[in-house]
Coordinates of C-alpha atoms in Angstrom, one line a residue:
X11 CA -13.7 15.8 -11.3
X12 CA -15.2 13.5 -9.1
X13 CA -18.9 13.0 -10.1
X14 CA -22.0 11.5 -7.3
X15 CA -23.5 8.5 -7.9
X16 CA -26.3 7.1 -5.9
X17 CA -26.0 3.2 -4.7
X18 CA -27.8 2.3 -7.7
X19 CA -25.1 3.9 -10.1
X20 CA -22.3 2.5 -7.8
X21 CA -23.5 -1.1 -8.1
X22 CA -23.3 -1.0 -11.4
X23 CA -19.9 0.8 -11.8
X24 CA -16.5 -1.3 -12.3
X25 CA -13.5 0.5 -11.6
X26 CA -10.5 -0.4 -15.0
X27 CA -7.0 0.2 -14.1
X28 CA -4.2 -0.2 -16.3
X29 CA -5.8 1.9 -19.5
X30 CA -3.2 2.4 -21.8
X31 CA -2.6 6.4 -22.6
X32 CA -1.7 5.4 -27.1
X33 CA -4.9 7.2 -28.2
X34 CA -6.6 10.7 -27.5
X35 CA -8.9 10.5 -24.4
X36 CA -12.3 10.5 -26.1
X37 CA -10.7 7.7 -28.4
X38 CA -10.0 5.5 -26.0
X39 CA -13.1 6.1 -23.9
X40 CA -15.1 5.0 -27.0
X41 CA -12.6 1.7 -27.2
X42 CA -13.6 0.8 -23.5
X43 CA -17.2 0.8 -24.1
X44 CA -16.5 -1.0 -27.1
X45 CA -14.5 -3.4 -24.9
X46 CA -16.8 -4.0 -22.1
X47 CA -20.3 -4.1 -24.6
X48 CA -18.5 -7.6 -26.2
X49 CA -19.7 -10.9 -25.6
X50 CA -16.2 -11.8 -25.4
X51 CA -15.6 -9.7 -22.4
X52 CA -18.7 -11.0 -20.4
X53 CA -19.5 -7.5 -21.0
X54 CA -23.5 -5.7 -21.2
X55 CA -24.4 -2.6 -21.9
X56 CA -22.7 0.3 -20.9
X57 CA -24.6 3.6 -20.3
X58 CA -21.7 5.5 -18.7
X59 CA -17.6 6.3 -18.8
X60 CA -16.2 8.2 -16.8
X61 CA -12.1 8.5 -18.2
X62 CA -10.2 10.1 -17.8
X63 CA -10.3 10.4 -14.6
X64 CA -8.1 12.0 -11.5
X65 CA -6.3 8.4 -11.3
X66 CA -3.9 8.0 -14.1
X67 CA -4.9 5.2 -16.4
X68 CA -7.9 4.7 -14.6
X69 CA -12.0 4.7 -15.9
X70 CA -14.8 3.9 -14.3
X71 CA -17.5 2.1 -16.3
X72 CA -21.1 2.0 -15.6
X73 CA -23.3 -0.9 -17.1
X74 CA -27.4 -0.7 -17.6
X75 CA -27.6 -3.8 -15.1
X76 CA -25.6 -4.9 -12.0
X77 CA -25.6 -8.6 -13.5
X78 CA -23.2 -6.9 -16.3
X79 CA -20.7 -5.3 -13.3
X80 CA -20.9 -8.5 -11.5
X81 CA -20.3 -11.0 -14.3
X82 CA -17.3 -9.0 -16.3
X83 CA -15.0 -8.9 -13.0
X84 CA -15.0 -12.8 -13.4
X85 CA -13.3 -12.6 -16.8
X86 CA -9.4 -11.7 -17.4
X87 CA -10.0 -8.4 -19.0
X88 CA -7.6 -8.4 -22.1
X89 CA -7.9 -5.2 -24.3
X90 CA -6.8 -5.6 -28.0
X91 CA -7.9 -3.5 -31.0
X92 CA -6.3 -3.2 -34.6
X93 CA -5.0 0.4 -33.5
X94 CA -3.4 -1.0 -30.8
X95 CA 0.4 -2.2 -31.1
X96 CA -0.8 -5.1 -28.5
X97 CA -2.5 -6.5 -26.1
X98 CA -3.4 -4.7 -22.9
X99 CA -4.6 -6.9 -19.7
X100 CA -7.0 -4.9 -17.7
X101 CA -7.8 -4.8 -14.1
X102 CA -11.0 -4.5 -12.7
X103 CA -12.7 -4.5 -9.5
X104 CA -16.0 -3.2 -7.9
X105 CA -16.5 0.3 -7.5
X106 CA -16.0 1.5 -4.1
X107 CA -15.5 5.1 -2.2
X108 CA -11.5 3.4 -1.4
X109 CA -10.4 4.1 -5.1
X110 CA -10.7 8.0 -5.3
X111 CA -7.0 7.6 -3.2
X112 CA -5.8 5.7 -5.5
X113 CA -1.7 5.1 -4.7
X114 CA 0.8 3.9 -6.6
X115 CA 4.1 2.1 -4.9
X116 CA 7.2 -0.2 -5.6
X117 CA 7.5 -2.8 -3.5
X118 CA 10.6 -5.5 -3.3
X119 CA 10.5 -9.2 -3.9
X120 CA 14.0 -10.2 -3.9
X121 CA 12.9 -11.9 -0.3
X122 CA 11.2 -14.8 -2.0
X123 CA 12.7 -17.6 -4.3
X124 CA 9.6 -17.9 -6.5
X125 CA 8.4 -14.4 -7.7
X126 CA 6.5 -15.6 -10.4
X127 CA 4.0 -17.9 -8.4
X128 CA 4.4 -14.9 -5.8
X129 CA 3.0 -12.6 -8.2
X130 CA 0.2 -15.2 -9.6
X131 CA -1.4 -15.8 -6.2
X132 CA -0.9 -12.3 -5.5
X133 CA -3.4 -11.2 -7.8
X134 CA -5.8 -13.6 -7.3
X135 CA -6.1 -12.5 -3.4
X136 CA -5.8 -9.0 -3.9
X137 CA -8.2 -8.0 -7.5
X138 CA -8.5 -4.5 -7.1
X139 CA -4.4 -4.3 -6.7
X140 CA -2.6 -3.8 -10.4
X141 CA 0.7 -5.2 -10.1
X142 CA 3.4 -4.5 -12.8
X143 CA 7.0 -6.1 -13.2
X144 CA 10.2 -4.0 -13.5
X145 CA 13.4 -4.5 -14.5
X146 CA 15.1 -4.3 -11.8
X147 CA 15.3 -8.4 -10.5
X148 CA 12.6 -8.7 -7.7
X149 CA 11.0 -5.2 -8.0
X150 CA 7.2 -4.7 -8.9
X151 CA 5.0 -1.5 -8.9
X152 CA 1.5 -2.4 -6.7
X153 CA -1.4 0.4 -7.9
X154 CA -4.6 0.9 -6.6
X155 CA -7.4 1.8 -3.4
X156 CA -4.5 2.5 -0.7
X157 CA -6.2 0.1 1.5
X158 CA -6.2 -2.6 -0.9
X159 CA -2.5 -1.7 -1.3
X160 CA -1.6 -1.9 2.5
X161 CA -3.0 -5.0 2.9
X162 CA -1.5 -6.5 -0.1
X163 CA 1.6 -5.6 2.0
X164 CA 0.4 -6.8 5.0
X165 CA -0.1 -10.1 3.3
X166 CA 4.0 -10.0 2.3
X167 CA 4.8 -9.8 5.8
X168 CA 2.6 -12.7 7.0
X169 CA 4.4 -14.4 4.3
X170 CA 7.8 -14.1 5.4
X171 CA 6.8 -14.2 8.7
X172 CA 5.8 -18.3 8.0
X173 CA 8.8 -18.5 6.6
X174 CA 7.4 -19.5 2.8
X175 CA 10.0 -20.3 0.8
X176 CA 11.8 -17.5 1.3
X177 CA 15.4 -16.3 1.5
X178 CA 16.9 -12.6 2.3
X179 CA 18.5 -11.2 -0.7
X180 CA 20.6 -8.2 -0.9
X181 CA 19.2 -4.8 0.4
X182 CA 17.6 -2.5 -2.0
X183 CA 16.2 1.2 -2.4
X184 CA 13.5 1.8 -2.4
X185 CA 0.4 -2.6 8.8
X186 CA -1.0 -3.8 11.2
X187 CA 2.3 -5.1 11.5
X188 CA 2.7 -8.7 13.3
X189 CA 6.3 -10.0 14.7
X190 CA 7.5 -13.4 13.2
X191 CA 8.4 -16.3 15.5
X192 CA 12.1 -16.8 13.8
X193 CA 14.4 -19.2 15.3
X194 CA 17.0 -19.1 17.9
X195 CA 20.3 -20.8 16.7
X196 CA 23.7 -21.3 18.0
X197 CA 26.6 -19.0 16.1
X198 CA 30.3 -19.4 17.4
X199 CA 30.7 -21.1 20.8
X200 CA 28.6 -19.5 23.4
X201 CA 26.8 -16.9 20.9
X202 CA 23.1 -16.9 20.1
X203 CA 20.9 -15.4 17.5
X204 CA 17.7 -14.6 16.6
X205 CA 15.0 -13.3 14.3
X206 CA 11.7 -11.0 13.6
X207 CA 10.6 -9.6 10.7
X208 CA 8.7 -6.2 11.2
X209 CA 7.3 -3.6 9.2
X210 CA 9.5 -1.2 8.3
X211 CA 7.1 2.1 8.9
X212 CA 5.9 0.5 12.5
X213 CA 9.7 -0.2 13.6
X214 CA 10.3 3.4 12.9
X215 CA 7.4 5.0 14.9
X216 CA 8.5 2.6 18.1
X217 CA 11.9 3.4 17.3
X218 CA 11.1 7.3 17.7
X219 CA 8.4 7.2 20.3
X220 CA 9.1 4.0 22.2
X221 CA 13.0 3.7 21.8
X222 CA 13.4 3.8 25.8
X223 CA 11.3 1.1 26.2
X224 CA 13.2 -0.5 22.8
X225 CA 16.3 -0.4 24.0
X226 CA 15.6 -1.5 27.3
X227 CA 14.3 -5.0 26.2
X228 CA 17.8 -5.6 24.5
X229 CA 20.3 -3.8 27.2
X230 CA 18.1 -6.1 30.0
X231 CA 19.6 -9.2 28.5
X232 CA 22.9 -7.8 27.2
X233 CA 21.5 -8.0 23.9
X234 CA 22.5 -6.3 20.3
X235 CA 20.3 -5.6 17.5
X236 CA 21.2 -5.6 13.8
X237 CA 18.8 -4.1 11.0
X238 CA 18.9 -4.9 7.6
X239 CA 15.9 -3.6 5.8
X240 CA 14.5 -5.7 2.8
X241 CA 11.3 -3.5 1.0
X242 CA 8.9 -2.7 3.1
X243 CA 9.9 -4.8 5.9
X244 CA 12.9 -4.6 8.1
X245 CA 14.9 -7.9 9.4
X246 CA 16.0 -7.3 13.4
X247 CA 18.9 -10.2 14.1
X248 CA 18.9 -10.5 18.0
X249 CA 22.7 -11.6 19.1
X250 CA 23.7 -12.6 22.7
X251 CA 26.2 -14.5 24.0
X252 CA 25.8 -16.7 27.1
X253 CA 22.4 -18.8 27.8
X254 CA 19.8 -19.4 25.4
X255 CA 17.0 -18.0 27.8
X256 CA 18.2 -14.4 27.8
X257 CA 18.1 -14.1 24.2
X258 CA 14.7 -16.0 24.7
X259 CA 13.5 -13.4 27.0
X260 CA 14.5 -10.3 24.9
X261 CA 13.2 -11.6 21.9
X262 CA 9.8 -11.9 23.7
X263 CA 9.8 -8.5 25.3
X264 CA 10.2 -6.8 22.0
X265 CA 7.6 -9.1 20.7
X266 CA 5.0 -8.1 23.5
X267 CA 6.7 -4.2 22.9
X268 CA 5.7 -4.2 19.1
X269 CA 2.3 -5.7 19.6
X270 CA 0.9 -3.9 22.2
X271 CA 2.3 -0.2 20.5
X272 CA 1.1 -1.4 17.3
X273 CA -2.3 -2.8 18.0
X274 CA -3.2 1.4 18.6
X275 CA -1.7 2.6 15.6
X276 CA -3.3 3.9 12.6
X277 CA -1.8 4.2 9.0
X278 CA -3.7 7.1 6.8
X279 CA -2.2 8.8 3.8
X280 CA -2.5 12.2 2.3
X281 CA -2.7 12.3 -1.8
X282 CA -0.6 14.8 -3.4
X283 CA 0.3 12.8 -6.9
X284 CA -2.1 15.6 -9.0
X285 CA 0.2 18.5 -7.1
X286 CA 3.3 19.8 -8.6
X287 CA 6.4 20.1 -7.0
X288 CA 6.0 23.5 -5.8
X289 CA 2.7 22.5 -4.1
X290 CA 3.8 19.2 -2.8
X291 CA 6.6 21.3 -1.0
X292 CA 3.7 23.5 0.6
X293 CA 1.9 20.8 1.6
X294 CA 4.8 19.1 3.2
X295 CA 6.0 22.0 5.3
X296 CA 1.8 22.6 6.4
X297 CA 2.2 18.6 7.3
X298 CA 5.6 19.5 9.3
X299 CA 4.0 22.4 11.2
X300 CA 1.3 20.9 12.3
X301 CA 3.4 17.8 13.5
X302 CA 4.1 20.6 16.0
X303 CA 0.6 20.4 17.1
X304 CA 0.2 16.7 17.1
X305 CA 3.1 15.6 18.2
X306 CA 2.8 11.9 18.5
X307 CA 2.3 11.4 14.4
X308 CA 5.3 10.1 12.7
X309 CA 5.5 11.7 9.1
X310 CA 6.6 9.4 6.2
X311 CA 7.2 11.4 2.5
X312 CA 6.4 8.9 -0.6
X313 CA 6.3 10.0 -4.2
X314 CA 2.4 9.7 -3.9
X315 CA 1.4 10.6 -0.6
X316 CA 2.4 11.6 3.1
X317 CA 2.0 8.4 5.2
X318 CA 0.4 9.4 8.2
X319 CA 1.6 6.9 11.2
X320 CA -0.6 7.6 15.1
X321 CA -2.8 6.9 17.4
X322 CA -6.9 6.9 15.5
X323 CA -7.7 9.9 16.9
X324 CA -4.8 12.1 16.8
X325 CA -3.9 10.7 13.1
X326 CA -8.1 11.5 12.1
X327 CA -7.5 15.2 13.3
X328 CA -4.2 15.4 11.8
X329 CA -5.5 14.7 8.5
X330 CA -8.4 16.4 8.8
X331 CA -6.7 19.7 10.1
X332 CA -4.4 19.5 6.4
X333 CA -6.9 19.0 4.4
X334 CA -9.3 21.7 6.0
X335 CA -5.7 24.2 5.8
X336 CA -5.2 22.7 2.0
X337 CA -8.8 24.2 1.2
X338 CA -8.1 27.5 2.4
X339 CA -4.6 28.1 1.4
X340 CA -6.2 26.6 -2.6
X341 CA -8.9 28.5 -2.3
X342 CA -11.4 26.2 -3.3
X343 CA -12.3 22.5 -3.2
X344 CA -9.9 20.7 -4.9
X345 CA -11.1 17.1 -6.8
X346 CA -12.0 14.5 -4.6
X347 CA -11.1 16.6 -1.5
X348 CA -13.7 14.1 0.5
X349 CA -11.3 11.3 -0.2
X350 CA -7.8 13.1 0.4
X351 CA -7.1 10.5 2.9
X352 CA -8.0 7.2 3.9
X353 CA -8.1 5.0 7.2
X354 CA -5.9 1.8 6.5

């Protein structure tokens, strides 16, 4: 259960992702404050732990003095103990109200060359994000605060949209979203082609709410559209035949199109990882009848959450509305019910 803290507890409180589930509970609590009490680990003294905790594989650790919180999140945590069969790298980051919806996502790589330099500055930017290889070739699992999460995605697509070292690789399974500039090249004689990278989730609310004005800025110029979807981000290839400037001209429509629609959007998720599968199909089909209600939400199942895609206002009232029906249908307050969902 989620316990208070005043501000004073909360400046002192680290949040430690990536604790390693080989001991009993109250074991492994005692090997954390072990851990962070070592002059090795820039560590002070501890006077709290809070693990386990609703977020699997995550504590929170609360030193005597804020000097202690400050200085250990400058040191690469590495946990190692002779009951250990090896070495566990931490993460660690300040304690905010963001981690108590705490997500968990893959995300693809396969569009950049260099995944291992990806990865390294990766987790320099974004500290409070644990990111894990798989083995699948180009695939990673991202953890953490779901903000910190969607703008570590954000980040990828400002990425590809420069065009850094990248290359599109095969398609795989699997926000404020900007367009990329691409390039307009010649293909066969008098056919032209061009590209924009977009967020997959925002192509799919303009395609369902907006796909008048969507296809309109390709039929205008005579204009096809071809989407391959790499991740979390979808590829659009504009093709035309004829003069450059038509292509030109669509391209920049759907530009102005995905800007303007996006700009008002809001991305908010609702946390359903602690519900089993008989709950997370209640909570889903409560989700779908109120889409009834507030009918300009777009509805996006993940294994963790509900992405909630909409304008701020009607996407605050959606989520508040669930979680007020999720109280009464439980029939109490369920843990961390006052951070069920978060504003990205």
């Amino acid at each position: 259960m989620r316990q208070v803290m005043d501000q004073s507890e909360e400046s002192r409180t680290v949040v430690v992702s990536g604790v390693p589930e080989i001991l009993s509970s109250s074991r492994m609590a005692d090997k954390l404050v072990i851990h962070f009490q070592r002059s090795r680990s820039n560590g002070g003294d501890v006077v709290r732990i809070q693990y386990p905790t609703n977020c699997k594989g995550v504590a929170f650790v609360t030193f005597e003095d804020i000097e202690d919180a400050e200085r250990v999140l400058k040191k690469e945590q590495i946990m190692q103990d002779r009951e250990f069969p090896e070495k566990y790298a931490l993460t660690v980051f300040k304690f905010s109200d963001d981690v108590f919806f705490f997500v968990r996502a893959e995300v693809d790589l396969s569009l950049f060359s260099d995944h291992d330099k990806l990865i390294q500055d990766l987790r320099a930017v974004h500290r409070s994000v644990r990111i894990s290889l798989l083995p699948s070739k180009g695939r990673v699992t991202v953890e953490g605060p779901f903000r910190a999460v969607r703008e570590l995605r954000e980040d990828l697509l400002r990425q590809a949209q420069r065009g850094r070292d990248w290359h599109v690789g095969s398609r795989t399974d699997d926000q404020s979203a900007d367009v990329s500039k691409g390039s307009l090249k010649d293909i066969n004689g008098d056919d032209q082609e061009s590209s924009i990278w977009l967020d997959t989730n925002t192509l799919k609310y303009i395609q369902k709410f907006y796909g008048i004005d969507y296809d309109r800025c390709l039929s205008k110029y005579f204009v096809d559209a071809g989407l391959e979807e790499v991740g979390d981000l979808t590829l659009i290839t504009l093709k035309g035949k004829g003069r450059s400037s038509s292509l030109r001209s669509a391209k920049s429509e759907l530009e102005h199109l995905v800007l303007t629609r996006q700009s008002a959007l809001r991305f908010q998720g609702i946390d359903y990882r602690s519900s089993d599968e008989h709950q997370k199909k209640k909570l889903l089909h409560l989700c779908r009848d109120l889409n009834a209600v507030y009918d300009d939400i777009l509805l996006i199942p993940l294994d963790s959450c509900i992405e909630v895609i909409g304008p701020s206002m009607s996407s605050h009232l959606f989520c508040k509305r669930v979680e007020d029906r999720r109280v009464l249908l439980e029939g109490h307050s369920p843990p961390n019910r006052g951070a069920a969902y978060l504003t990205s």
